mmCIF file with all atom_site columns, C-alpha atoms in Angstrom:
data_model
loop_
_atom_site.group_PDB
_atom_site.id
_atom_site.type_symbol
_atom_site.label_atom_id
_atom_site.label_alt_id
_atom_site.label_comp_id
_atom_site.label_asym_id
_atom_site.label_entity_id
_atom_site.label_seq_id
_atom_site.pdbx_PDB_ins_code
_atom_site.Cartn_x
_atom_site.Cartn_y
_atom_site.Cartn_z
_atom_site.occupancy
_atom_site.B_iso_or_equiv
_atom_site.pdbx_formal_charge
_atom_site.auth_seq_id
_atom_site.auth_comp_id
_atom_site.auth_asym_id
_atom_site.auth_atom_id
_atom_site.pdbx_PDB_model_num
ATOM 1   C CA . MET E 1 1   ? 12.450  -21.075 -30.808 1.00 0.00 ? 246 MET E CA 1
ATOM 2   C CA . ALA E 1 2   ? 9.380   -22.627 -32.402 1.00 0.00 ? 247 ALA E CA 1
ATOM 3   C CA . ARG E 1 3   ? 8.812   -25.882 -32.833 1.00 0.00 ? 248 ARG E CA 1
ATOM 4   C CA . PRO E 1 4   ? 8.688   -27.087 -35.962 1.00 0.00 ? 249 PRO E CA 1
ATOM 5   C CA . ARG E 1 5   ? 4.790   -27.653 -36.500 1.00 0.00 ? 250 ARG E CA 1
ATOM 6   C CA . LYS E 1 6   ? 4.721   -31.560 -37.628 1.00 0.00 ? 251 LYS E CA 1
ATOM 7   C CA . PHE E 1 7   ? 1.633   -31.680 -39.159 1.00 0.00 ? 252 PHE E CA 1
ATOM 8   C CA . ASP E 1 8   ? -0.197  -29.835 -42.830 1.00 0.00 ? 253 ASP E CA 1
ATOM 9   C CA . GLU E 1 9   ? -2.526  -27.584 -41.967 1.00 0.00 ? 254 GLU E CA 1
ATOM 10  C CA . GLU E 1 10  ? -3.733  -27.992 -45.268 1.00 0.00 ? 255 GLU E CA 1
ATOM 11  C CA . ARG E 1 11  ? -4.570  -32.030 -44.651 1.00 0.00 ? 256 ARG E CA 1
ATOM 12  C CA . ALA E 1 12  ? -6.003  -30.839 -41.551 1.00 0.00 ? 257 ALA E CA 1
ATOM 13  C CA . VAL E 1 13  ? -8.198  -27.860 -43.420 1.00 0.00 ? 258 VAL E CA 1
ATOM 14  C CA . ASP E 1 14  ? -9.741  -31.269 -45.161 1.00 0.00 ? 259 ASP E CA 1
ATOM 15  C CA . ALA E 1 15  ? -10.312 -33.323 -42.225 1.00 0.00 ? 260 ALA E CA 1
ATOM 16  C CA . ALA E 1 16  ? -12.039 -30.660 -40.472 1.00 0.00 ? 261 ALA E CA 1
ATOM 17  C CA . LEU E 1 17  ? -14.006 -29.801 -43.951 1.00 0.00 ? 262 LEU E CA 1
ATOM 18  C CA . GLU E 1 18  ? -15.411 -32.926 -44.533 1.00 0.00 ? 263 GLU E CA 1
ATOM 19  C CA . ALA E 1 19  ? -16.335 -34.037 -40.471 1.00 0.00 ? 264 ALA E CA 1
ATOM 20  C CA . PHE E 1 20  ? -18.290 -30.151 -40.437 1.00 0.00 ? 265 PHE E CA 1
ATOM 21  C CA . TRP E 1 21  ? -19.507 -31.618 -42.979 1.00 0.00 ? 266 TRP E CA 1
ATOM 22  C CA . THR E 1 22  ? -21.314 -34.723 -42.206 1.00 0.00 ? 267 THR E CA 1
ATOM 23  C CA . ALA E 1 23  ? -22.036 -33.901 -39.173 1.00 0.00 ? 268 ALA E CA 1
ATOM 24  C CA . GLY E 1 24  ? -22.618 -29.359 -38.520 1.00 0.00 ? 269 GLY E CA 1
ATOM 25  C CA . TYR E 1 25  ? -20.824 -26.805 -37.145 1.00 0.00 ? 270 TYR E CA 1
ATOM 26  C CA . GLU E 1 26  ? -22.883 -28.003 -33.196 1.00 0.00 ? 271 GLU E CA 1
ATOM 27  C CA . ALA E 1 27  ? -22.242 -30.912 -34.160 1.00 0.00 ? 272 ALA E CA 1
ATOM 28  C CA . THR E 1 28  ? -18.827 -31.794 -34.475 1.00 0.00 ? 273 THR E CA 1
ATOM 29  C CA . SER E 1 29  ? -17.195 -31.409 -31.588 1.00 0.00 ? 274 SER E CA 1
ATOM 30  C CA . THR E 1 30  ? -13.123 -31.471 -31.257 1.00 0.00 ? 275 THR E CA 1
ATOM 31  C CA . GLN E 1 31  ? -12.779 -34.657 -30.077 1.00 0.00 ? 276 GLN E CA 1
ATOM 32  C CA . ASP E 1 32  ? -14.369 -35.336 -33.684 1.00 0.00 ? 277 ASP E CA 1
ATOM 33  C CA . LEU E 1 33  ? -12.016 -32.877 -35.261 1.00 0.00 ? 278 LEU E CA 1
ATOM 34  C CA . CYS E 1 34  ? -9.216  -34.435 -33.237 1.00 0.00 ? 279 CYS E CA 1
ATOM 35  C CA . GLU E 1 35  ? -9.748  -38.148 -35.002 1.00 0.00 ? 280 GLU E CA 1
ATOM 36  C CA . VAL E 1 36  ? -10.317 -37.117 -37.922 1.00 0.00 ? 281 VAL E CA 1
ATOM 37  C CA . THR E 1 37  ? -7.002  -34.826 -37.822 1.00 0.00 ? 282 THR E CA 1
ATOM 38  C CA . GLY E 1 38  ? -4.784  -36.777 -36.459 1.00 0.00 ? 283 GLY E CA 1
ATOM 39  C CA . LEU E 1 39  ? -4.428  -33.251 -34.282 1.00 0.00 ? 284 LEU E CA 1
ATOM 40  C CA . GLY E 1 40  ? -3.874  -33.203 -30.247 1.00 0.00 ? 285 GLY E CA 1
ATOM 41  C CA . ARG E 1 41  ? -6.054  -30.657 -29.013 1.00 0.00 ? 286 ARG E CA 1
ATOM 42  C CA . SER E 1 42  ? -3.056  -27.751 -28.528 1.00 0.00 ? 287 SER E CA 1
ATOM 43  C CA . SER E 1 43  ? -1.926  -28.501 -31.850 1.00 0.00 ? 288 SER E CA 1
ATOM 44  C CA . ILE E 1 44  ? -5.721  -28.215 -32.864 1.00 0.00 ? 289 ILE E CA 1
ATOM 45  C CA . TYR E 1 45  ? -5.642  -24.579 -30.141 1.00 0.00 ? 290 TYR E CA 1
ATOM 46  C CA . ASN E 1 46  ? -2.029  -24.069 -31.063 1.00 0.00 ? 291 ASN E CA 1
ATOM 47  C CA . THR E 1 47  ? -2.331  -23.747 -34.771 1.00 0.00 ? 292 THR E CA 1
ATOM 48  C CA . PHE E 1 48  ? -5.989  -22.780 -35.468 1.00 0.00 ? 293 PHE E CA 1
ATOM 49  C CA . LYS E 1 49  ? -7.212  -20.920 -32.307 1.00 0.00 ? 294 LYS E CA 1
ATOM 50  C CA . SER E 1 50  ? -10.467 -22.410 -32.241 1.00 0.00 ? 295 SER E CA 1
ATOM 51  C CA . LYS E 1 51  ? -13.465 -24.375 -33.155 1.00 0.00 ? 296 LYS E CA 1
ATOM 52  C CA . HIS E 1 52  ? -15.683 -21.367 -34.796 1.00 0.00 ? 297 HIS E CA 1
ATOM 53  C CA . ASP E 1 53  ? -11.566 -20.485 -36.280 1.00 0.00 ? 298 ASP E CA 1
ATOM 54  C CA . LEU E 1 54  ? -10.859 -23.917 -37.830 1.00 0.00 ? 299 LEU E CA 1
ATOM 55  C CA . PHE E 1 55  ? -15.159 -23.649 -38.703 1.00 0.00 ? 300 PHE E CA 1
ATOM 56  C CA . ARG E 1 56  ? -14.429 -20.994 -41.116 1.00 0.00 ? 301 ARG E CA 1
ATOM 57  C CA . LEU E 1 57  ? -11.148 -21.873 -42.996 1.00 0.00 ? 302 LEU E CA 1
ATOM 58  C CA . ALA E 1 58  ? -12.952 -25.429 -43.816 1.00 0.00 ? 303 ALA E CA 1
ATOM 59  C CA . LEU E 1 59  ? -16.169 -23.019 -45.388 1.00 0.00 ? 304 LEU E CA 1
ATOM 60  C CA . LEU E 1 60  ? -13.729 -20.785 -47.169 1.00 0.00 ? 305 LEU E CA 1
ATOM 61  C CA . ARG E 1 61  ? -12.202 -23.742 -48.175 1.00 0.00 ? 306 ARG E CA 1
ATOM 62  C CA . TYR E 1 62  ? -15.372 -25.096 -49.703 1.00 0.00 ? 307 TYR E CA 1
ATOM 63  C CA . MET E 1 63  ? -16.799 -22.064 -51.457 1.00 0.00 ? 308 MET E CA 1
ATOM 64  C CA . GLU E 1 64  ? -12.823 -21.942 -52.914 1.00 0.00 ? 309 GLU E CA 1
ATOM 65  C CA . ARG E 1 65  ? -14.165 -25.618 -54.897 1.00 0.00 ? 310 ARG E CA 1
ATOM 66  C CA . LYS E 1 66  ? -17.451 -24.507 -55.286 1.00 0.00 ? 311 LYS E CA 1
ATOM 67  C CA . ASN E 1 67  ? -16.565 -21.102 -57.067 1.00 0.00 ? 312 ASN E CA 1
ATOM 68  C CA . GLY E 1 68  ? -13.421 -22.525 -59.028 1.00 0.00 ? 313 GLY E CA 1
ATOM 69  C CA . ASN E 1 69  ? -16.341 -24.697 -60.411 1.00 0.00 ? 314 ASN E CA 1
ATOM 70  C CA . LEU E 1 70  ? -18.673 -22.137 -60.750 1.00 0.00 ? 315 LEU E CA 1
ATOM 71  C CA . ASP E 1 71  ? -16.091 -20.230 -62.714 1.00 0.00 ? 316 ASP E CA 1
ATOM 72  C CA . ALA E 1 72  ? -14.500 -22.701 -64.425 1.00 0.00 ? 317 ALA E CA 1
ATOM 73  C CA . VAL E 1 73  ? -18.305 -23.178 -66.108 1.00 0.00 ? 318 VAL E CA 1
ATOM 74  C CA . LEU E 1 74  ? -18.737 -20.027 -66.691 1.00 0.00 ? 319 LEU E CA 1
ATOM 75  C CA . GLU E 1 75  ? -15.658 -19.123 -67.726 1.00 0.00 ? 320 GLU E CA 1
ATOM 76  C CA . GLY E 1 76  ? -16.024 -21.108 -70.874 1.00 0.00 ? 321 GLY E CA 1
ATOM 77  C CA . GLY E 1 77  ? -17.419 -20.750 -74.389 1.00 0.00 ? 322 GLY E CA 1
ATOM 78  C CA . LEU E 1 78  ? -20.547 -21.839 -74.534 1.00 0.00 ? 323 LEU E CA 1
ATOM 79  C CA . PRO E 1 79  ? -23.314 -19.903 -74.731 1.00 0.00 ? 324 PRO E CA 1
ATOM 80  C CA . ALA E 1 80  ? -25.086 -18.005 -71.247 1.00 0.00 ? 325 ALA E CA 1
ATOM 81  C CA . ARG E 1 81  ? -27.880 -20.311 -71.633 1.00 0.00 ? 326 ARG E CA 1
ATOM 82  C CA . GLU E 1 82  ? -26.394 -22.528 -72.188 1.00 0.00 ? 327 GLU E CA 1
ATOM 83  C CA . LYS E 1 83  ? -23.517 -22.674 -68.900 1.00 0.00 ? 328 LYS E CA 1
ATOM 84  C CA . LEU E 1 84  ? -26.934 -22.073 -66.921 1.00 0.00 ? 329 LEU E CA 1
ATOM 85  C CA . ARG E 1 85  ? -27.844 -25.235 -68.100 1.00 0.00 ? 330 ARG E CA 1
ATOM 86  C CA . VAL E 1 86  ? -24.470 -26.796 -67.254 1.00 0.00 ? 331 VAL E CA 1
ATOM 87  C CA . LEU E 1 87  ? -24.239 -25.690 -64.080 1.00 0.00 ? 332 LEU E CA 1
ATOM 88  C CA . LEU E 1 88  ? -27.324 -26.130 -63.072 1.00 0.00 ? 333 LEU E CA 1
ATOM 89  C CA . ASP E 1 89  ? -27.087 -29.599 -64.446 1.00 0.00 ? 334 ASP E CA 1
ATOM 90  C CA . VAL E 1 90  ? -23.740 -30.463 -62.509 1.00 0.00 ? 335 VAL E CA 1
ATOM 91  C CA . ILE E 1 91  ? -26.393 -29.172 -59.180 1.00 0.00 ? 336 ILE E CA 1
ATOM 92  C CA . VAL E 1 92  ? -28.892 -32.388 -59.761 1.00 0.00 ? 337 VAL E CA 1
ATOM 93  C CA . GLU E 1 93  ? -25.590 -34.693 -60.905 1.00 0.00 ? 338 GLU E CA 1
ATOM 94  C CA . GLU E 1 94  ? -24.228 -33.784 -56.740 1.00 0.00 ? 339 GLU E CA 1
ATOM 95  C CA . GLU E 1 95  ? -27.274 -33.867 -55.037 1.00 0.00 ? 340 GLU E CA 1
ATOM 96  C CA . GLY E 1 96  ? -27.626 -37.197 -56.305 1.00 0.00 ? 341 GLY E CA 1
ATOM 97  C CA . LEU E 1 97  ? -24.738 -38.008 -54.786 1.00 0.00 ? 342 LEU E CA 1
ATOM 98  C CA . TYR E 1 98  ? -25.239 -35.833 -51.664 1.00 0.00 ? 343 TYR E CA 1
ATOM 99  C CA . ALA E 1 99  ? -28.376 -37.631 -51.384 1.00 0.00 ? 344 ALA E CA 1
ATOM 100 C CA . GLU E 1 100 ? -26.535 -41.312 -51.076 1.00 0.00 ? 345 GLU E CA 1
ATOM 101 C CA . ASP E 1 101 ? -24.338 -39.622 -47.801 1.00 0.00 ? 346 ASP E CA 1
ATOM 102 C CA . GLY E 1 102 ? -26.837 -36.831 -46.875 1.00 0.00 ? 347 GLY E CA 1
ATOM 103 C CA . ARG E 1 103 ? -23.978 -33.958 -46.759 1.00 0.00 ? 348 ARG E CA 1
ATOM 104 C CA . GLY E 1 104 ? -26.005 -32.130 -48.667 1.00 0.00 ? 349 GLY E CA 1
ATOM 105 C CA . CYS E 1 105 ? -23.890 -28.154 -49.554 1.00 0.00 ? 350 CYS E CA 1
ATOM 106 C CA . LEU E 1 106 ? -22.423 -26.748 -46.628 1.00 0.00 ? 351 LEU E CA 1
ATOM 107 C CA . VAL E 1 107 ? -22.909 -23.133 -47.670 1.00 0.00 ? 352 VAL E CA 1
ATOM 108 C CA . VAL E 1 108 ? -26.827 -24.453 -47.288 1.00 0.00 ? 353 VAL E CA 1
ATOM 109 C CA . ASN E 1 109 ? -25.444 -25.628 -44.283 1.00 0.00 ? 354 ASN E CA 1
ATOM 110 C CA . SER E 1 110 ? -24.136 -22.827 -43.318 1.00 0.00 ? 355 SER E CA 1
ATOM 111 C CA . CYS E 1 111 ? -26.859 -20.531 -44.278 1.00 0.00 ? 356 CYS E CA 1
ATOM 112 C CA . ILE E 1 112 ? -29.756 -22.932 -41.817 1.00 0.00 ? 357 ILE E CA 1
ATOM 113 C CA . GLU E 1 113 ? -27.130 -23.998 -39.019 1.00 0.00 ? 358 GLU E CA 1
ATOM 114 C CA . LEU E 1 114 ? -25.510 -20.849 -38.358 1.00 0.00 ? 359 LEU E CA 1
ATOM 115 C CA . ALA E 1 115 ? -25.782 -17.434 -40.381 1.00 0.00 ? 360 ALA E CA 1
ATOM 116 C CA . ALA E 1 116 ? -28.813 -15.960 -38.196 1.00 0.00 ? 361 ALA E CA 1
ATOM 117 C CA . ARG E 1 117 ? -26.221 -16.270 -34.570 1.00 0.00 ? 362 ARG E CA 1
ATOM 118 C CA . ASP E 1 118 ? -23.214 -15.825 -36.125 1.00 0.00 ? 363 ASP E CA 1
ATOM 119 C CA . ALA E 1 119 ? -22.808 -12.137 -37.021 1.00 0.00 ? 364 ALA E CA 1
ATOM 120 C CA . GLU E 1 120 ? -18.542 -13.680 -38.971 1.00 0.00 ? 365 GLU E CA 1
ATOM 121 C CA . VAL E 1 121 ? -20.484 -16.351 -40.032 1.00 0.00 ? 366 VAL E CA 1
ATOM 122 C CA . ALA E 1 122 ? -22.936 -15.129 -42.196 1.00 0.00 ? 367 ALA E CA 1
ATOM 123 C CA . ARG E 1 123 ? -20.511 -12.443 -43.588 1.00 0.00 ? 368 ARG E CA 1
ATOM 124 C CA . VAL E 1 124 ? -18.498 -14.492 -45.516 1.00 0.00 ? 369 VAL E CA 1
ATOM 125 C CA . LEU E 1 125 ? -21.495 -16.024 -46.406 1.00 0.00 ? 370 LEU E CA 1
ATOM 126 C CA . GLU E 1 126 ? -22.918 -13.085 -47.965 1.00 0.00 ? 371 GLU E CA 1
ATOM 127 C CA . ARG E 1 127 ? -19.811 -12.623 -49.412 1.00 0.00 ? 372 ARG E CA 1
ATOM 128 C CA . ASP E 1 128 ? -19.644 -14.866 -51.148 1.00 0.00 ? 373 ASP E CA 1
ATOM 129 C CA . TYR E 1 129 ? -23.128 -15.409 -51.939 1.00 0.00 ? 374 TYR E CA 1
ATOM 130 C CA . ARG E 1 130 ? -22.088 -11.195 -54.254 1.00 0.00 ? 375 ARG E CA 1
ATOM 131 C CA . ARG E 1 131 ? -18.924 -13.799 -55.397 1.00 0.00 ? 376 ARG E CA 1
ATOM 132 C CA . ARG E 1 132 ? -22.029 -15.912 -56.704 1.00 0.00 ? 377 ARG E CA 1
ATOM 133 C CA . PHE E 1 133 ? -24.286 -13.401 -58.297 1.00 0.00 ? 378 PHE E CA 1
ATOM 134 C CA . GLU E 1 134 ? -21.323 -11.473 -59.890 1.00 0.00 ? 379 GLU E CA 1
ATOM 135 C CA . ALA E 1 135 ? -20.191 -13.756 -61.837 1.00 0.00 ? 380 ALA E CA 1
ATOM 136 C CA . LEU E 1 136 ? -23.930 -14.821 -62.341 1.00 0.00 ? 381 LEU E CA 1
ATOM 137 C CA . LYS E 1 137 ? -24.817 -10.924 -63.932 1.00 0.00 ? 382 LYS E CA 1
ATOM 138 C CA . ALA E 1 138 ? -22.466 -10.617 -66.320 1.00 0.00 ? 383 ALA E CA 1
ATOM 139 C CA . ALA E 1 139 ? -22.484 -14.322 -68.031 1.00 0.00 ? 384 ALA E CA 1
ATOM 140 C CA . ILE E 1 140 ? -26.232 -13.405 -67.583 1.00 0.00 ? 385 ILE E CA 1
ATOM 141 C CA . GLU E 1 141 ? -25.106 -9.768  -69.254 1.00 0.00 ? 386 GLU E CA 1
ATOM 142 C CA . SER E 1 142 ? -22.903 -11.446 -71.746 1.00 0.00 ? 387 SER E CA 1
ATOM 143 C CA . GLY E 1 143 ? -25.066 -13.196 -72.879 1.00 0.00 ? 388 GLY E CA 1
ATOM 144 C CA . GLN E 1 144 ? -27.972 -10.419 -73.135 1.00 0.00 ? 389 GLN E CA 1
ATOM 145 C CA . ARG E 1 145 ? -25.293 -8.723  -75.289 1.00 0.00 ? 390 ARG E CA 1
ATOM 146 C CA . ASP E 1 146 ? -25.075 -11.875 -77.237 1.00 0.00 ? 391 ASP E CA 1
ATOM 147 C CA . GLY E 1 147 ? -28.887 -12.213 -78.012 1.00 0.00 ? 392 GLY E CA 1
ATOM 148 C CA . ASP E 1 148 ? -28.636 -15.586 -76.552 1.00 0.00 ? 393 ASP E CA 1
ATOM 149 C CA . ILE E 1 149 ? -30.811 -13.830 -72.722 1.00 0.00 ? 394 ILE E CA 1
ATOM 150 C CA . ASP E 1 150 ? -33.788 -11.661 -73.418 1.00 0.00 ? 395 ASP E CA 1
ATOM 151 C CA . ARG E 1 151 ? -32.428 -7.685  -72.866 1.00 0.00 ? 396 ARG E CA 1
ATOM 152 C CA . ALA E 1 152 ? -35.759 -6.131  -71.665 1.00 0.00 ? 397 ALA E CA 1
ATOM 153 C CA . LYS E 1 153 ? -35.109 -9.170  -68.479 1.00 0.00 ? 398 LYS E CA 1
ATOM 154 C CA . ASP E 1 154 ? -33.273 -6.985  -65.398 1.00 0.00 ? 399 ASP E CA 1
ATOM 155 C CA . ALA E 1 155 ? -29.616 -9.584  -65.742 1.00 0.00 ? 400 ALA E CA 1
ATOM 156 C CA . GLY E 1 156 ? -29.173 -8.786  -61.644 1.00 0.00 ? 401 GLY E CA 1
ATOM 157 C CA . ALA E 1 157 ? -33.135 -10.273 -61.175 1.00 0.00 ? 402 ALA E CA 1
ATOM 158 C CA . LEU E 1 158 ? -31.820 -13.140 -63.114 1.00 0.00 ? 403 LEU E CA 1
ATOM 159 C CA . ALA E 1 159 ? -28.628 -13.822 -61.374 1.00 0.00 ? 404 ALA E CA 1
ATOM 160 C CA . HIS E 1 160 ? -30.696 -14.131 -57.937 1.00 0.00 ? 405 HIS E CA 1
ATOM 161 C CA . PHE E 1 161 ? -33.868 -16.130 -59.440 1.00 0.00 ? 406 PHE E CA 1
ATOM 162 C CA . VAL E 1 162 ? -30.715 -18.933 -60.088 1.00 0.00 ? 407 VAL E CA 1
ATOM 163 C CA . ILE E 1 163 ? -29.040 -18.520 -56.949 1.00 0.00 ? 408 ILE E CA 1
ATOM 164 C CA . ALA E 1 164 ? -32.407 -19.270 -55.103 1.00 0.00 ? 409 ALA E CA 1
ATOM 165 C CA . ALA E 1 165 ? -33.505 -22.093 -57.714 1.00 0.00 ? 410 ALA E CA 1
ATOM 166 C CA . ILE E 1 166 ? -29.513 -24.087 -57.017 1.00 0.00 ? 411 ILE E CA 1
ATOM 167 C CA . GLY E 1 167 ? -30.376 -23.043 -53.406 1.00 0.00 ? 412 GLY E CA 1
ATOM 168 C CA . GLY E 1 168 ? -33.852 -24.695 -53.321 1.00 0.00 ? 413 GLY E CA 1
ATOM 169 C CA . MET E 1 169 ? -33.156 -27.330 -55.406 1.00 0.00 ? 414 MET E CA 1
ATOM 170 C CA . ARG E 1 170 ? -30.485 -27.901 -52.538 1.00 0.00 ? 415 ARG E CA 1
ATOM 171 C CA . VAL E 1 171 ? -33.157 -28.211 -49.677 1.00 0.00 ? 416 VAL E CA 1
ATOM 172 C CA . SER E 1 172 ? -35.689 -29.491 -51.977 1.00 0.00 ? 417 SER E CA 1
ATOM 173 C CA . ALA E 1 173 ? -32.567 -32.815 -52.669 1.00 0.00 ? 418 ALA E CA 1
ATOM 174 C CA . ARG E 1 174 ? -32.031 -33.028 -48.725 1.00 0.00 ? 419 ARG E CA 1
ATOM 175 C CA . ALA E 1 175 ? -35.869 -33.597 -48.256 1.00 0.00 ? 420 ALA E CA 1
ATOM 176 C CA . GLY E 1 176 ? -35.847 -36.504 -50.387 1.00 0.00 ? 421 GLY E CA 1
ATOM 177 C CA . VAL E 1 177 ? -36.906 -34.934 -54.192 1.00 0.00 ? 422 VAL E CA 1
ATOM 178 C CA . GLY E 1 178 ? -35.627 -37.198 -57.061 1.00 0.00 ? 423 GLY E CA 1
ATOM 179 C CA . ARG E 1 179 ? -34.354 -36.826 -59.421 1.00 0.00 ? 424 ARG E CA 1
ATOM 180 C CA . GLU E 1 180 ? -36.818 -36.375 -62.103 1.00 0.00 ? 425 GLU E CA 1
ATOM 181 C CA . ALA E 1 181 ? -37.992 -33.083 -59.113 1.00 0.00 ? 426 ALA E CA 1
ATOM 182 C CA . LEU E 1 182 ? -34.698 -31.130 -59.623 1.00 0.00 ? 427 LEU E CA 1
ATOM 183 C CA . GLU E 1 183 ? -34.453 -31.540 -63.527 1.00 0.00 ? 428 GLU E CA 1
ATOM 184 C CA . GLY E 1 184 ? -38.144 -30.071 -63.638 1.00 0.00 ? 429 GLY E CA 1
ATOM 185 C CA . ILE E 1 185 ? -36.513 -27.043 -61.770 1.00 0.00 ? 430 ILE E CA 1
ATOM 186 C CA . VAL E 1 186 ? -33.451 -26.968 -64.140 1.00 0.00 ? 431 VAL E CA 1
ATOM 187 C CA . ARG E 1 187 ? -36.350 -26.552 -67.698 1.00 0.00 ? 432 ARG E CA 1
ATOM 188 C CA . THR E 1 188 ? -38.329 -24.329 -64.839 1.00 0.00 ? 433 THR E CA 1
ATOM 189 C CA . THR E 1 189 ? -35.437 -22.345 -64.676 1.00 0.00 ? 434 THR E CA 1
ATOM 190 C CA . LEU E 1 190 ? -33.886 -21.969 -68.222 1.00 0.00 ? 435 LEU E CA 1
ATOM 191 C CA . ASP E 1 191 ? -37.582 -21.333 -69.427 1.00 0.00 ? 436 ASP E CA 1
ATOM 192 C CA . ALA E 1 192 ? -37.927 -18.543 -66.341 1.00 0.00 ? 437 ALA E CA 1
ATOM 193 C CA . VAL E 1 193 ? -34.528 -16.970 -67.906 1.00 0.00 ? 438 VAL E CA 1
#
């Protein structure tokens, strides 16, 4: 008979998420994970199989939360251009907070640290990109139907552009670019849309 687990797996994934987000995948040791989760090595490996598997779960949790925020903005009753402005303003606010703790965005960090050499993480990141792309493209197409966004522009190209602008804002913030510059990027992005 299997022994019952004496810990909350959800809490452990959340704690691991914070550790990976703070230090990155490579710099987070199994001992670090033991400390933040309160679990022993055997419990981590018996439950999550590997550090990599735990990272994948943490990354998926992070994406789920971020995409929930994206959906909340894009599914709201605002005109499409205003939805994009709200979305970009949220990025400016987040980056101000991230600048204080130096963590940046876990998705961007994972793209830079792991995507080129970890096929599984690259697939997770690609699926996440595709999901965000489809949501943004649908919002832009809706704005085109409503006359809020120029119908002559390619909705897919605009969705890619907005994603690139967001990624660029996140990387720029990590490089020390301040709020004023990020707000300029927001204005320029909205002008392009």
